[in-house]
CSV table of C-alpha atoms and ligand atoms in Angstrom, one decimal:
chain,number,residue,atom,x,y,z
O,26,MET,CA,151.3,71.4,106.0
O,27,ARG,CA,148.2,69.9,107.7
O,28,VAL,CA,146.4,71.2,110.8
O,29,LEU,CA,143.4,70.0,112.8
O,30,VAL,CA,141.1,72.9,113.6
O,31,THR,CA,138.7,72.1,116.5
O,32,GLY,CA,135.7,74.3,116.5
O,33,GLY,CA,136.3,75.2,112.9
O,34,ALA,CA,132.6,75.7,112.2
O,35,GLY,CA,132.3,78.3,115.0
O,36,TYR,CA,132.7,82.1,114.8
O,37,ILE,CA,136.5,82.5,115.0
O,38,GLY,CA,137.3,79.0,113.8
O,39,SER,CA,135.4,79.4,110.5
O,40,HIS,CA,137.4,82.6,109.7
O,41,MET,CA,140.6,80.7,110.6
O,42,VAL,CA,139.7,77.9,108.2
O,43,LYS,CA,139.2,80.3,105.3
O,44,ARG,CA,142.5,82.0,106.1
O,45,LEU,CA,144.4,78.6,106.3
O,46,LEU,CA,143.0,77.5,103.0
O,47,GLN,CA,144.1,80.8,101.4
O,48,SER,CA,147.6,79.8,102.5
O,49,ASN,CA,147.2,76.3,100.9
O,50,ILE,CA,147.4,74.7,104.3
O,51,ASP,CA,145.5,71.4,104.5
O,52,VAL,CA,142.7,71.6,107.1
O,53,THR,CA,140.6,69.1,109.0
O,54,ILE,CA,137.8,70.6,111.0
O,55,LEU,CA,136.6,68.8,114.1
O,56,ASP,CA,133.3,70.3,115.4
O,57,ASP,CA,130.4,68.8,117.3
O,58,MET,CA,128.1,71.4,115.7
O,59,SER,CA,126.7,72.4,119.1
O,60,ALA,CA,127.4,76.0,118.2
O,61,GLY,CA,128.8,75.7,114.7
O,62,VAL,CA,127.2,76.5,111.4
O,63,VAL,CA,127.7,74.3,108.3
O,64,ASN,CA,129.6,76.4,105.8
O,65,GLU,CA,129.3,75.0,102.3
O,66,GLN,CA,132.9,75.8,101.3
O,67,HIS,CA,134.2,74.2,104.5
O,68,SER,CA,131.9,71.1,104.7
O,69,ALA,CA,134.4,68.9,102.7
O,70,PHE,CA,136.8,69.3,105.6
O,71,LEU,CA,134.4,68.8,108.4
O,72,ILE,CA,134.3,65.8,110.8
O,73,ARG,CA,131.5,65.9,113.3
O,74,GLY,CA,132.7,65.0,116.7
O,75,ARG,CA,133.8,66.1,120.1
O,76,THR,CA,137.3,66.8,121.4
O,77,ASP,CA,136.8,64.2,124.2
O,78,ASP,CA,136.1,61.4,121.7
O,79,VAL,CA,139.5,59.7,122.0
O,80,LEU,CA,138.8,56.9,119.6
O,81,LEU,CA,137.7,59.4,116.9
O,82,LEU,CA,140.8,61.5,117.5
O,83,LYS,CA,143.1,58.5,117.2
O,84,LYS,CA,141.5,57.7,113.9
O,85,ILE,CA,142.0,61.3,112.7
O,86,PHE,CA,145.6,61.4,113.8
O,87,THR,CA,146.5,58.1,112.3
O,88,MET,CA,144.8,58.6,108.9
O,89,ALA,CA,147.1,61.6,108.0
O,90,ARG,CA,150.2,63.3,109.5
O,91,TYR,CA,149.3,66.5,111.3
O,92,ASP,CA,151.7,69.3,112.0
O,93,ALA,CA,149.7,71.1,114.6
O,94,VAL,CA,146.3,71.4,116.4
O,95,ILE,CA,144.6,74.8,116.5
O,96,HIS,CA,142.1,74.5,119.3
O,97,PHE,CA,139.0,76.8,119.2
O,98,ALA,CA,136.3,74.3,120.4
O,99,GLY,CA,134.9,75.3,123.7
O,100,SER,CA,132.2,77.3,125.5
O,101,THR,CA,132.6,81.1,125.3
O,102,SER,CA,130.0,82.9,127.4
O,103,VAL,CA,131.2,84.5,130.7
O,104,SER,CA,127.6,84.9,131.9
O,105,GLU,CA,126.7,81.3,131.2
O,106,SER,CA,129.8,80.1,133.0
O,107,VAL,CA,128.6,81.8,136.1
O,108,VAL,CA,125.4,79.8,136.2
O,109,SER,CA,126.7,76.5,134.6
O,110,PRO,CA,130.3,76.2,135.7
O,111,GLU,CA,130.2,72.4,135.2
O,112,LYS,CA,129.8,73.0,131.4
O,113,TYR,CA,132.8,75.2,131.3
O,114,PHE,CA,135.1,73.0,133.4
O,115,TYR,CA,134.1,70.0,131.3
O,116,ASN,CA,134.1,71.6,127.8
O,117,ASN,CA,137.0,73.9,128.2
O,118,PHE,CA,139.2,71.9,130.4
O,119,THR,CA,138.4,68.2,130.6
O,120,ALA,CA,137.5,67.8,126.9
O,121,SER,CA,140.5,69.9,125.9
O,122,LEU,CA,142.8,67.8,128.1
O,123,ALA,CA,141.6,64.7,126.3
O,124,LEU,CA,142.4,66.4,123.0
O,125,LEU,CA,145.9,67.5,124.1
O,126,ASN,CA,146.7,64.1,125.6
O,127,THR,CA,145.6,62.2,122.5
O,128,ALA,CA,147.4,64.5,120.2
O,129,VAL,CA,150.6,63.9,122.2
O,130,GLU,CA,150.1,60.2,122.2
O,131,CYS,CA,149.8,60.3,118.4
O,132,GLY,CA,152.9,62.4,118.0
O,133,VAL,CA,151.3,65.8,117.3
O,134,LYS,CA,153.2,68.1,119.5
O,135,LYS,CA,152.4,71.7,118.3
O,136,PHE,CA,149.3,73.3,119.9
O,137,ILE,CA,147.7,76.7,119.4
O,138,PHE,CA,145.2,77.5,122.1
O,139,SER,CA,142.3,80.0,122.1
O,140,SER,CA,142.7,81.5,125.6
O,141,THR,CA,141.1,84.7,126.9
O,142,ALA,CA,141.6,88.0,128.7
O,143,ALA,CA,139.2,86.5,131.3
O,144,ILE,CA,142.2,84.6,132.8
O,145,PHE,CA,143.3,87.9,134.3
O,146,GLY,CA,140.2,88.6,136.3
O,147,SER,CA,139.8,92.2,137.5
O,148,PRO,CA,143.0,93.9,136.4
O,149,ILE,CA,145.3,95.6,138.8
O,150,TYR,CA,146.7,97.7,136.0
O,151,ILE,CA,145.8,98.6,132.4
O,152,PRO,CA,146.8,97.9,129.7
O,153,ILE,CA,147.3,94.2,130.6
O,154,ASN,CA,150.5,92.6,129.5
O,155,GLU,CA,151.6,89.0,129.8
O,156,SER,CA,153.2,89.6,133.2
O,157,HIS,CA,149.9,90.6,134.7
O,158,PRO,CA,148.9,88.1,137.5
O,159,SER,CA,146.2,85.6,136.5
O,160,SER,CA,143.3,85.7,138.9
O,161,PRO,CA,140.1,84.9,137.0
O,162,ILE,CA,136.7,85.9,138.5
O,163,ASN,CA,134.5,83.4,136.5
O,164,ALA,CA,134.5,79.8,135.5
O,165,TYR,CA,135.1,80.7,131.9
O,166,GLY,CA,138.5,82.3,132.8
O,167,GLU,CA,139.4,79.6,135.2
O,168,SER,CA,138.7,76.8,132.7
O,169,LYS,CA,140.9,78.4,130.1
O,170,LEU,CA,143.7,79.1,132.6
O,171,MET,CA,143.6,75.5,133.7
O,172,LEU,CA,144.4,74.4,130.1
O,173,GLU,CA,147.3,77.0,130.0
O,174,TRP,CA,148.7,75.2,133.1
O,175,ALA,CA,148.3,71.8,131.4
O,176,LEU,CA,150.2,73.1,128.3
O,177,LYS,CA,153.1,74.2,130.5
O,178,ARG,CA,153.3,70.8,132.2
O,179,PHE,CA,152.9,68.9,129.0
O,180,GLU,CA,155.8,70.8,127.5
O,181,VAL,CA,158.1,69.7,130.4
O,182,ALA,CA,156.8,66.1,130.5
O,183,HIS,CA,156.1,65.4,126.8
O,184,GLY,CA,157.9,68.1,124.7
O,185,VAL,CA,154.7,69.8,123.5
O,186,ARG,CA,155.3,73.3,122.1
O,187,TRP,CA,152.4,75.7,122.3
O,188,VAL,CA,151.2,79.2,121.8
O,189,SER,CA,148.4,80.5,124.0
O,190,LEU,CA,146.5,83.4,122.5
O,191,ARG,CA,144.5,85.5,125.0
O,192,TYR,CA,141.8,87.2,123.0
O,193,PHE,CA,140.3,90.3,124.3
O,194,ASN,CA,136.9,90.9,122.7
O,195,ALA,CA,136.7,89.2,119.3
O,196,ALA,CA,134.3,91.1,117.0
O,197,GLY,CA,133.7,92.0,113.3
O,198,ALA,CA,133.2,89.7,110.3
O,199,ASP,CA,134.8,88.6,107.1
O,200,PRO,CA,135.4,91.7,105.0
O,201,GLN,CA,134.2,89.7,101.9
O,202,GLY,CA,130.9,89.1,103.7
O,203,GLU,CA,131.1,85.3,103.6
O,204,LEU,CA,131.4,84.7,107.3
O,205,GLY,CA,130.3,86.3,110.6
O,206,GLU,CA,129.1,85.9,114.1
O,207,GLN,CA,126.1,83.6,114.5
O,208,HIS,CA,125.7,82.6,118.1
O,209,GLU,CA,122.4,81.1,119.3
O,210,PRO,CA,121.4,82.7,121.6
O,211,GLU,CA,123.5,85.8,120.8
O,212,THR,CA,125.0,87.3,124.0
O,213,HIS,CA,127.7,89.6,122.6
O,214,LEU,CA,127.4,93.4,122.7
O,215,ILE,CA,128.1,94.4,119.0
O,216,PRO,CA,125.6,92.1,117.3
O,217,LEU,CA,123.0,92.8,119.9
O,218,ALA,CA,123.5,96.6,119.6
O,219,LEU,CA,123.3,96.3,115.8
O,220,ARG,CA,120.0,94.4,116.1
O,221,ALA,CA,118.7,97.0,118.5
O,222,THR,CA,118.9,99.6,115.7
O,223,TYR,CA,116.5,97.9,113.3
O,224,SER,CA,114.3,95.6,115.3
O,225,ALA,CA,111.9,97.4,117.6
O,226,ASP,CA,111.4,94.2,119.7
O,227,GLN,CA,115.1,93.8,120.4
O,228,ASN,CA,116.1,96.3,123.0
O,229,LEU,CA,119.7,96.2,124.1
O,230,THR,CA,120.1,96.1,127.9
O,231,ILE,CA,123.2,97.9,129.1
O,232,TYR,CA,124.5,95.8,132.0
O,233,GLY,CA,125.5,98.3,134.7
O,234,THR,CA,126.1,102.0,134.7
O,235,ASP,CA,127.9,102.3,138.0
O,236,TYR,CA,131.4,100.9,137.1
O,237,ASP,CA,134.5,103.0,138.0
O,238,THR,CA,134.8,104.1,134.4
O,239,PRO,CA,134.3,107.6,132.9
O,240,ASP,CA,130.7,106.9,131.8
O,241,GLY,CA,130.0,104.2,134.3
O,242,THR,CA,129.8,101.3,131.7
O,243,CYS,CA,132.3,98.5,131.2
O,244,ILE,CA,135.3,99.1,129.0
O,245,ARG,CA,136.6,96.4,126.6
O,246,ASP,CA,139.2,96.1,123.9
O,247,TYR,CA,137.5,94.9,120.6
O,248,VAL,CA,139.8,93.2,118.1
O,249,HIS,CA,138.8,92.1,114.6
O,250,VAL,CA,138.3,88.4,114.0
O,251,CYS,CA,140.6,88.5,110.9
O,252,ASP,CA,143.3,90.2,113.0
O,253,LEU,CA,143.0,87.3,115.4
O,254,CYS,CA,143.4,84.8,112.5
O,255,GLU,CA,146.6,86.5,111.4
O,256,ALA,CA,148.0,86.1,114.9
O,257,HIS,CA,147.3,82.3,114.6
O,258,ILE,CA,149.1,82.2,111.2
O,259,LEU,CA,152.1,83.9,112.7
O,260,SER,CA,152.0,81.6,115.8
O,261,LEU,CA,151.8,78.5,113.5
O,262,ASP,CA,154.7,79.7,111.5
O,263,HIS,CA,156.7,80.4,114.7
O,264,LEU,CA,156.1,76.9,116.0
O,265,ILE,CA,156.9,75.3,112.7
O,266,ARG,CA,160.2,77.2,112.5
O,267,GLY,CA,161.1,75.7,115.9
O,268,GLY,CA,160.1,78.7,118.0
O,269,SER,CA,159.5,78.4,121.8
O,270,SER,CA,156.2,78.2,123.6
O,271,GLN,CA,154.6,81.6,124.3
O,272,SER,CA,151.5,83.3,125.6
O,273,TYR,CA,150.4,86.4,123.8
O,274,ASN,CA,147.7,89.0,124.6
O,275,LEU,CA,145.7,90.0,121.6
O,276,GLY,CA,143.8,93.3,121.4
O,277,ASN,CA,144.0,96.7,119.7
O,278,GLY,CA,145.1,98.4,122.9
O,279,GLU,CA,142.1,100.8,122.9
O,280,GLY,CA,139.4,100.6,125.5
O,281,TYR,CA,135.8,101.4,124.5
O,282,SER,CA,132.8,101.6,126.9
O,283,VAL,CA,129.4,100.0,126.2
O,284,LEU,CA,128.2,103.6,125.4
O,285,ASP,CA,131.1,104.2,123.0
O,286,ILE,CA,130.0,101.0,121.2
O,287,ILE,CA,126.4,102.1,121.0
O,288,ARG,CA,127.4,105.5,119.6
O,289,THR,CA,129.6,103.9,116.9
O,290,VAL,CA,126.9,101.4,116.0
O,291,GLU,CA,124.5,104.3,115.6
O,292,ASN,CA,127.0,106.2,113.4
O,293,VAL,CA,127.7,103.1,111.2
O,294,THR,CA,124.0,102.2,110.8
O,295,GLY,CA,122.6,105.7,110.7
O,296,GLN,CA,119.9,104.6,113.1
O,297,LEU,CA,119.3,104.9,116.9
O,298,ALA,CA,119.6,101.8,119.0
O,299,HIS,CA,116.8,101.0,121.4
O,300,VAL,CA,118.4,100.6,124.8
O,301,LYS,CA,117.4,100.1,128.3
O,302,TYR,CA,119.4,100.0,131.5
O,303,GLY,CA,119.9,97.0,133.7
O,304,PRO,CA,122.0,95.8,136.6
O,305,ARG,CA,125.6,94.6,136.3
O,306,ARG,CA,126.0,91.2,134.7
O,307,PRO,CA,127.7,88.8,137.2
O,308,GLY,CA,131.3,87.9,136.3
O,309,ASP,CA,132.0,91.1,134.3
O,310,PRO,CA,135.2,93.0,135.3
O,311,SER,CA,135.0,96.8,134.7
O,312,ARG,CA,137.9,97.2,132.3
O,313,LEU,CA,139.9,94.9,130.0
O,314,VAL,CA,142.4,96.5,127.7
O,315,ALA,CA,145.4,94.6,126.1
O,316,ASP,CA,149.0,95.5,125.9
O,317,SER,CA,149.9,93.4,122.8
O,318,SER,CA,153.4,94.8,122.3
O,319,LYS,CA,154.9,91.3,122.9
O,320,ILE,CA,153.4,89.7,119.9
O,321,ARG,CA,153.9,92.8,117.8
O,322,GLU,CA,157.6,92.8,118.6
O,323,GLU,CA,158.3,89.1,118.6
O,324,LEU,CA,156.0,87.9,115.7
O,325,GLY,CA,155.4,91.2,113.9
O,326,TRP,CA,151.6,91.1,114.4
O,327,LYS,CA,149.9,94.3,113.2
O,328,PRO,CA,146.1,94.5,113.6
O,329,LEU,CA,144.6,96.1,110.6
O,330,TYR,CA,141.1,97.0,111.7
O,331,ASP,CA,139.9,99.8,114.0
O,332,LEU,CA,136.5,99.9,115.8
O,333,ASP,CA,134.7,101.6,112.8
O,334,ALA,CA,135.9,98.8,110.5
O,335,ILE,CA,134.9,96.1,113.0
O,336,ILE,CA,131.4,97.4,113.4
O,337,SER,CA,131.0,98.1,109.6
O,338,HIS,CA,131.9,94.5,108.8
O,339,ALA,CA,129.6,93.2,111.5
O,340,TRP,CA,126.9,95.4,110.2
O,341,ALA,CA,127.3,94.2,106.6
O,342,TRP,CA,127.1,90.6,107.9
O,343,GLU,CA,124.0,91.4,110.0
O,344,CYS,CA,122.3,93.1,107.0
O,345,ARG,CA,122.4,89.8,105.0
O,346,GLY,CA,119.5,88.5,107.1
O,347,ILE,CA,117.3,91.6,107.2
N,13,UDP,N1,127.0,94.0,127.4
N,13,UDP,C1,125.9,94.7,127.6
N,13,UDP,N2,124.7,94.3,127.1
N,13,UDP,C2,124.6,93.1,126.4
N,13,UDP,C3,125.8,92.4,126.2
N,13,UDP,C4,127.0,92.8,126.7
N,13,UDP,O1,125.9,95.8,128.3
N,13,UDP,O2,123.5,92.7,126.0
N,13,UDP,C5,128.3,94.5,128.0
N,13,UDP,C6,128.9,93.5,128.9
N,13,UDP,O3,128.5,93.7,130.2
N,13,UDP,C7,130.4,93.7,128.7
N,13,UDP,C8,130.5,94.2,127.3
N,13,UDP,O4,129.2,94.6,126.9
N,13,UDP,O5,130.8,94.8,129.5
N,13,UDP,C9,131.0,93.1,126.3
N,13,UDP,O6,130.3,92.0,126.6
N,13,UDP,P1,130.3,90.7,125.6
N,13,UDP,O7,129.3,89.7,126.1
N,13,UDP,O8,130.2,91.2,124.2
N,13,UDP,O9,131.8,90.2,125.7
N,13,UDP,P2,132.6,89.7,127.0
N,13,UDP,O10,133.4,90.9,127.5
N,13,UDP,O11,131.7,89.2,128.1
N,13,UDP,O12,133.6,88.6,126.5
């Protein structure tokens, strides 16, 4: 079996490539390296390029027979999408549509898409299952939802079969310490909270303490990057066996506030985090917690890692650079 992994040099994509290679699946990585990191073990499979480069894609798809596309490439920061919506609509929708269209033209009709909990907006109930209405409150969520719509239409018109995986908060690192989160600049809570424990000049700003949550800070559902990768493996297997197109919500089903995360970070590192309090960050809903029973029941997905393991693995990765 052979798959094209777009964004395979990025955070979740690089863990996915490692996992696919462990299953002896042939991999080609397409990554423009705008946010990716060259990984020596993966460099043999890497083609530098963008998902809107139709000529390059046609070359890739005609040089070998691909069974599926796993599409991670895209822009991922909610806060950036508030100030630069054009970047999100282009990278996450327009460029993804070019990829989907070219894959279909070249006869590659299985597609696994990295979607997000941000498609739901401010939830009207918790935990969020797949029947929850989609009403995004930022361009990040909108741009991802637009590709979900395109996938549905492409199925009817062109016979594409797809799985859309709505990640809640991806976190953690490879348990063997080979891979981890390396965003530049880093905007995510767990790596920033870890850095705030050992670097006196890296205060963590808590964005908002007046949310309608028990401690006033936002609640999120953190899910280990390797558990997300297992969900992709199960989804790939499902599509290869002829399974139907599906959307699945991926989280542990446990909500943790920003203050819960800081407490766990302090327990894991044995050090106090330097924090300060700031206003709400535009675009942040107060609570996002997943109901993942659909993928557990239909594909047998069982996340292995709890919050302590997520933060311990992220800490081990962070320590490599200290
Ligand atoms: N957050 C925070 N300070 C930071 C970064 C994040 O208080 O420096 C909060 C943010 O408002 C959100 C939660 O932590 O409620 C998770 O944010 P992150 O950026 O990690 O992921 P997101 O939920 O935006 O995908």
